[in-house]
């Protein structure tokens, strides 16, 4: 698998798409830092608001990058040549998964490095407790790895680069919308007040019991939902959140390898 990873890294060095994504993250990080500095001229805002923003847009970038980057393997017949050369299909899939995950983590690291380099001198360090900040960073990176695993599953299961790209991008946005909806249902109050002070009425939109437990599980499981939680700094149970990401990675990787093994590459 070492040769497969080396080939992927060589392609990355020559990929305009990769360098464009990296430049975008660097630019957004610089822009967010300068914008926060301008806001601090009127009222103090800690660096936290800019530092933890990256999960939302990185998960979208990954949904664009992975199908377009690895989709070429089908159109250029690269995968067929790899299999003909004797590389196991599981190794090919794993190499692509590791490459996509490495790219997602690098994009996150680039954003955080720029925000730290520009934001700390201008605004100051993050106000969050150091231990909590470390858990936030590690958990968000795990969530981005889960996003990469899902996009790798789609890109390796679909032979059409354009189709896999559309599925990944639409899927990312649909899951973001679903996450916002789930959060609104979880935040629905148990009671709401009638107009003119006529008393309280039970809110039918409020979830309880098994419905609430299922909703919370799905909300914590979806990688885009995790991205929203980390970006808004509203993630709860920070020690457990990476376990949800690990579950997504294991399930999607297992399903992806099984599908790729049965795929006809002729």
GROMACS .gro file of C-alpha atoms in nm:
model
  266
    1UNK     CA    1   0.000   0.000   0.000
    2UNK     CA    2   0.302   0.224   0.040
    3UNK     CA    3   0.336   0.256  -0.337
    4UNK     CA    4  -0.033   0.344  -0.368
    5UNK     CA    5   0.000   0.618  -0.107
    6UNK     CA    6   0.314   0.750  -0.274
    7UNK     CA    7   0.132   0.768  -0.609
    8UNK     CA    8  -0.160   0.955  -0.449
    9UNK     CA    9   0.074   1.203  -0.278
   10UNK     CA   10   0.255   1.262  -0.607
   11UNK     CA   11  -0.080   1.341  -0.769
   12UNK     CA   12  -0.162   1.577  -0.483
   13UNK     CA   13   0.157   1.774  -0.543
   14UNK     CA   14   0.048   1.833  -0.902
   15UNK     CA   15  -0.324   1.884  -0.831
   16UNK     CA   16  -0.461   2.232  -0.896
   17UNK     CA   17  -0.774   2.128  -0.707
   18UNK     CA   18  -0.574   2.047  -0.393
   19UNK     CA   19  -0.369   2.369  -0.400
   20UNK     CA   20  -0.685   2.568  -0.467
   21UNK     CA   21  -0.859   2.411  -0.165
   22UNK     CA   22  -0.555   2.480   0.051
   23UNK     CA   23  -0.534   2.840  -0.066
   24UNK     CA   24  -0.906   2.884   0.003
   25UNK     CA   25  -0.867   2.764   0.363
   26UNK     CA   26  -0.567   2.992   0.417
   27UNK     CA   27  -0.756   3.286   0.271
   28UNK     CA   28  -1.069   3.222   0.479
   29UNK     CA   29  -0.857   3.191   0.792
   30UNK     CA   30  -0.687   3.524   0.725
   31UNK     CA   31  -1.018   3.692   0.640
   32UNK     CA   32  -1.191   3.562   0.954
   33UNK     CA   33  -0.903   3.682   1.172
   34UNK     CA   34  -0.900   4.031   1.023
   35UNK     CA   35  -1.279   4.053   1.040
   36UNK     CA   36  -1.272   3.958   1.408
   37UNK     CA   37  -1.006   4.222   1.470
   38UNK     CA   38  -1.229   4.485   1.309
   39UNK     CA   39  -1.523   4.377   1.527
   40UNK     CA   40  -1.305   4.410   1.836
   41UNK     CA   41  -1.264   4.780   1.767
   42UNK     CA   42  -1.618   4.826   1.900
   43UNK     CA   43  -1.678   4.529   2.129
   44UNK     CA   44  -1.457   4.246   2.252
   45UNK     CA   45  -1.503   3.908   2.084
   46UNK     CA   46  -1.264   3.623   2.173
   47UNK     CA   47  -1.074   3.432   1.907
   48UNK     CA   48  -1.291   3.124   1.966
   49UNK     CA   49  -1.555   3.244   1.717
   50UNK     CA   50  -1.305   3.247   1.432
   51UNK     CA   51  -1.081   2.960   1.538
   52UNK     CA   52  -1.345   2.683   1.539
   53UNK     CA   53  -1.534   2.782   1.224
   54UNK     CA   54  -1.347   2.549   0.986
   55UNK     CA   55  -1.550   2.222   1.023
   56UNK     CA   56  -1.850   2.351   0.828
   57UNK     CA   57  -1.670   2.466   0.514
   58UNK     CA   58  -1.405   2.193   0.523
   59UNK     CA   59  -1.674   1.922   0.517
   60UNK     CA   60  -1.815   2.088   0.203
   61UNK     CA   61  -1.470   2.121   0.044
   62UNK     CA   62  -1.406   1.752   0.109
   63UNK     CA   63  -1.739   1.664  -0.053
   64UNK     CA   64  -1.614   1.845  -0.365
   65UNK     CA   65  -1.249   1.741  -0.358
   66UNK     CA   66  -1.264   1.365  -0.299
   67UNK     CA   67  -1.506   1.266  -0.581
   68UNK     CA   68  -1.333   1.496  -0.830
   69UNK     CA   69  -0.981   1.387  -0.732
   70UNK     CA   70  -1.043   1.011  -0.713
   71UNK     CA   71  -1.310   1.009  -0.982
   72UNK     CA   72  -1.030   1.046  -1.236
   73UNK     CA   73  -0.912   0.696  -1.143
   74UNK     CA   74  -1.216   0.556  -1.321
   75UNK     CA   75  -1.216   0.791  -1.619
   76UNK     CA   76  -0.841   0.741  -1.676
   77UNK     CA   77  -0.866   0.365  -1.607
   78UNK     CA   78  -0.607   0.403  -1.331
   79UNK     CA   79  -0.794   0.172  -1.093
   80UNK     CA   80  -0.802  -0.106  -1.353
   81UNK     CA   81  -0.426  -0.075  -1.398
   82UNK     CA   82  -0.372  -0.086  -1.021
   83UNK     CA   83  -0.575  -0.406  -0.992
   84UNK     CA   84  -0.395  -0.556  -1.294
   85UNK     CA   85  -0.063  -0.474  -1.126
   86UNK     CA   86  -0.161  -0.696  -0.834
   87UNK     CA   87  -0.273  -0.442  -0.574
   88UNK     CA   88  -0.555  -0.577  -0.354
   89UNK     CA   89  -0.878  -0.382  -0.386
   90UNK     CA   90  -0.891  -0.329  -0.010
   91UNK     CA   91  -0.545  -0.169  -0.026
   92UNK     CA   92  -0.652   0.060  -0.312
   93UNK     CA   93  -0.957   0.169  -0.115
   94UNK     CA   94  -0.756   0.219   0.206
   95UNK     CA   95  -0.493   0.427   0.025
   96UNK     CA   96  -0.759   0.657  -0.116
   97UNK     CA   97  -0.931   0.682   0.224
   98UNK     CA   98  -0.605   0.772   0.398
   99UNK     CA   99  -0.519   1.026   0.130
  100UNK     CA  100  -0.859   1.193   0.151
  101UNK     CA  101  -0.844   1.198   0.530
  102UNK     CA  102  -0.494   1.347   0.524
  103UNK     CA  103  -0.614   1.622   0.291
  104UNK     CA  104  -0.908   1.706   0.519
  105UNK     CA  105  -0.683   1.724   0.825
  106UNK     CA  106  -0.429   1.936   0.638
  107UNK     CA  107  -0.699   2.183   0.533
  108UNK     CA  108  -0.813   2.213   0.896
  109UNK     CA  109  -0.456   2.256   1.017
  110UNK     CA  110  -0.385   2.524   0.755
  111UNK     CA  111  -0.692   2.722   0.863
  112UNK     CA  112  -0.608   2.697   1.234
  113UNK     CA  113  -0.244   2.792   1.172
  114UNK     CA  114  -0.340   3.110   0.987
  115UNK     CA  115  -0.601   3.209   1.247
  116UNK     CA  116  -0.348   3.152   1.526
  117UNK     CA  117  -0.071   3.340   1.344
  118UNK     CA  118  -0.286   3.644   1.266
  119UNK     CA  119  -0.557   3.633   1.531
  120UNK     CA  120  -0.352   3.579   1.847
  121UNK     CA  121  -0.132   3.890   1.799
  122UNK     CA  122  -0.435   4.103   1.706
  123UNK     CA  123  -0.707   3.966   1.936
  124UNK     CA  124  -0.544   3.733   2.185
  125UNK     CA  125  -0.566   3.356   2.242
  126UNK     CA  126  -0.888   3.158   2.264
  127UNK     CA  127  -1.077   3.213   2.587
  128UNK     CA  128  -1.184   2.850   2.614
  129UNK     CA  129  -1.025   2.623   2.872
  130UNK     CA  130  -0.718   2.455   2.720
  131UNK     CA  131  -0.840   2.102   2.784
  132UNK     CA  132  -1.177   2.179   2.629
  133UNK     CA  133  -1.010   2.345   2.331
  134UNK     CA  134  -0.794   2.037   2.270
  135UNK     CA  135  -1.101   1.811   2.283
  136UNK     CA  136  -1.280   2.046   2.041
  137UNK     CA  137  -0.992   2.031   1.793
  138UNK     CA  138  -0.944   1.655   1.816
  139UNK     CA  139  -1.318   1.590   1.792
  140UNK     CA  140  -1.360   1.819   1.492
  141UNK     CA  141  -1.069   1.649   1.314
  142UNK     CA  142  -1.235   1.312   1.379
  143UNK     CA  143  -1.557   1.451   1.231
  144UNK     CA  144  -1.369   1.563   0.919
  145UNK     CA  145  -1.218   1.215   0.889
  146UNK     CA  146  -1.574   1.077   0.900
  147UNK     CA  147  -1.677   1.319   0.623
  148UNK     CA  148  -1.381   1.193   0.418
  149UNK     CA  149  -1.487   0.833   0.476
  150UNK     CA  150  -1.839   0.901   0.349
  151UNK     CA  151  -1.714   1.084   0.039
  152UNK     CA  152  -1.463   0.805  -0.029
  153UNK     CA  153  -1.746   0.550  -0.011
  154UNK     CA  154  -1.945   0.738  -0.276
  155UNK     CA  155  -1.648   0.812  -0.503
  156UNK     CA  156  -1.524   0.451  -0.499
  157UNK     CA  157  -1.871   0.303  -0.551
  158UNK     CA  158  -1.958   0.526  -0.849
  159UNK     CA  159  -1.767   0.507  -1.175
  160UNK     CA  160  -1.888   0.849  -1.294
  161UNK     CA  161  -1.688   1.141  -1.156
  162UNK     CA  162  -1.965   1.392  -1.215
  163UNK     CA  163  -2.231   1.170  -1.058
  164UNK     CA  164  -2.025   1.101  -0.747
  165UNK     CA  165  -1.947   1.471  -0.712
  166UNK     CA  166  -2.316   1.564  -0.733
  167UNK     CA  167  -2.409   1.294  -0.480
  168UNK     CA  168  -2.138   1.403  -0.235
  169UNK     CA  169  -2.213   1.776  -0.260
  170UNK     CA  170  -2.590   1.736  -0.241
  171UNK     CA  171  -2.548   1.484   0.038
  172UNK     CA  172  -2.334   1.725   0.240
  173UNK     CA  173  -2.586   2.008   0.206
  174UNK     CA  174  -2.885   1.783   0.274
  175UNK     CA  175  -2.720   1.647   0.588
  176UNK     CA  176  -2.643   2.002   0.701
  177UNK     CA  177  -3.009   2.096   0.652
  178UNK     CA  178  -3.120   1.781   0.835
  179UNK     CA  179  -2.884   1.867   1.120
  180UNK     CA  180  -3.033   2.214   1.155
  181UNK     CA  181  -3.383   2.063   1.159
  182UNK     CA  182  -3.287   1.807   1.424
  183UNK     CA  183  -3.135   2.080   1.639
  184UNK     CA  184  -3.453   2.284   1.616
  185UNK     CA  185  -3.660   1.983   1.725
  186UNK     CA  186  -3.426   1.913   2.016
  187UNK     CA  187  -3.439   2.279   2.125
  188UNK     CA  188  -3.820   2.296   2.110
  189UNK     CA  189  -3.953   2.396   2.454
  190UNK     CA  190  -4.183   2.161   2.644
  191UNK     CA  191  -4.446   2.434   2.682
  192UNK     CA  192  -4.527   2.758   2.505
  193UNK     CA  193  -4.723   3.054   2.633
  194UNK     CA  194  -5.058   3.150   2.487
  195UNK     CA  195  -5.112   3.514   2.383
  196UNK     CA  196  -5.251   3.764   2.631
  197UNK     CA  197  -5.131   3.559   2.924
  198UNK     CA  198  -5.390   3.284   2.894
  199UNK     CA  199  -5.154   3.021   3.029
  200UNK     CA  200  -4.917   2.753   2.905
  201UNK     CA  201  -4.987   2.481   2.650
  202UNK     CA  202  -4.786   2.165   2.589
  203UNK     CA  203  -4.574   2.196   2.275
  204UNK     CA  204  -4.643   1.904   2.035
  205UNK     CA  205  -4.305   1.970   1.865
  206UNK     CA  206  -4.115   1.890   2.184
  207UNK     CA  207  -3.948   1.550   2.172
  208UNK     CA  208  -3.934   1.318   2.469
  209UNK     CA  209  -3.861   0.958   2.555
  210UNK     CA  210  -3.752   0.725   2.276
  211UNK     CA  211  -3.808   0.987   2.003
  212UNK     CA  212  -3.573   1.228   2.172
  213UNK     CA  213  -3.309   0.961   2.233
  214UNK     CA  214  -3.316   0.855   1.866
  215UNK     CA  215  -3.305   1.216   1.749
  216UNK     CA  216  -3.007   1.293   1.973
  217UNK     CA  217  -2.824   0.983   1.851
  218UNK     CA  218  -2.873   1.074   1.484
  219UNK     CA  219  -2.784   1.437   1.555
  220UNK     CA  220  -2.456   1.335   1.716
  221UNK     CA  221  -2.383   1.068   1.454
  222UNK     CA  222  -2.407   1.273   1.135
  223UNK     CA  223  -2.063   1.424   1.052
  224UNK     CA  224  -2.209   1.752   0.914
  225UNK     CA  225  -2.411   1.779   1.234
  226UNK     CA  226  -2.091   1.738   1.432
  227UNK     CA  227  -1.935   2.009   1.216
  228UNK     CA  228  -2.216   2.248   1.312
  229UNK     CA  229  -2.178   2.162   1.679
  230UNK     CA  230  -1.805   2.225   1.680
  231UNK     CA  231  -1.826   2.541   1.470
  232UNK     CA  232  -2.094   2.686   1.700
  233UNK     CA  233  -1.905   2.559   2.007
  234UNK     CA  234  -2.221   2.382   2.127
  235UNK     CA  235  -2.087   2.027   2.123
  236UNK     CA  236  -2.178   1.833   2.435
  237UNK     CA  237  -2.009   1.520   2.570
  238UNK     CA  238  -1.682   1.608   2.398
  239UNK     CA  239  -1.526   1.284   2.517
  240UNK     CA  240  -1.791   1.076   2.340
  241UNK     CA  241  -1.823   1.269   2.015
  242UNK     CA  242  -1.516   1.109   1.847
  243UNK     CA  243  -1.673   0.768   1.908
  244UNK     CA  244  -1.962   0.865   1.680
  245UNK     CA  245  -1.709   0.966   1.413
  246UNK     CA  246  -1.525   0.637   1.456
  247UNK     CA  247  -1.852   0.449   1.412
  248UNK     CA  248  -1.921   0.634   1.086
  249UNK     CA  249  -1.567   0.564   0.963
  250UNK     CA  250  -1.587   0.192   1.042
  251UNK     CA  251  -1.934   0.142   0.891
  252UNK     CA  252  -1.870   0.344   0.575
  253UNK     CA  253  -1.526   0.189   0.520
  254UNK     CA  254  -1.659  -0.163   0.567
  255UNK     CA  255  -1.946  -0.098   0.326
  256UNK     CA  256  -1.718   0.077   0.079
  257UNK     CA  257  -1.463  -0.203   0.066
  258UNK     CA  258  -1.738  -0.463   0.027
  259UNK     CA  259  -1.893  -0.271  -0.264
  260UNK     CA  260  -1.556  -0.203  -0.429
  261UNK     CA  261  -1.455  -0.570  -0.411
  262UNK     CA  262  -1.768  -0.669  -0.603
  263UNK     CA  263  -1.742  -0.386  -0.854
  264UNK     CA  264  -1.690  -0.478  -1.220
  265UNK     CA  265  -1.401  -0.266  -1.349
  266UNK     CA  266  -1.417  -0.384  -1.709
   0.00000   0.00000   0.00000
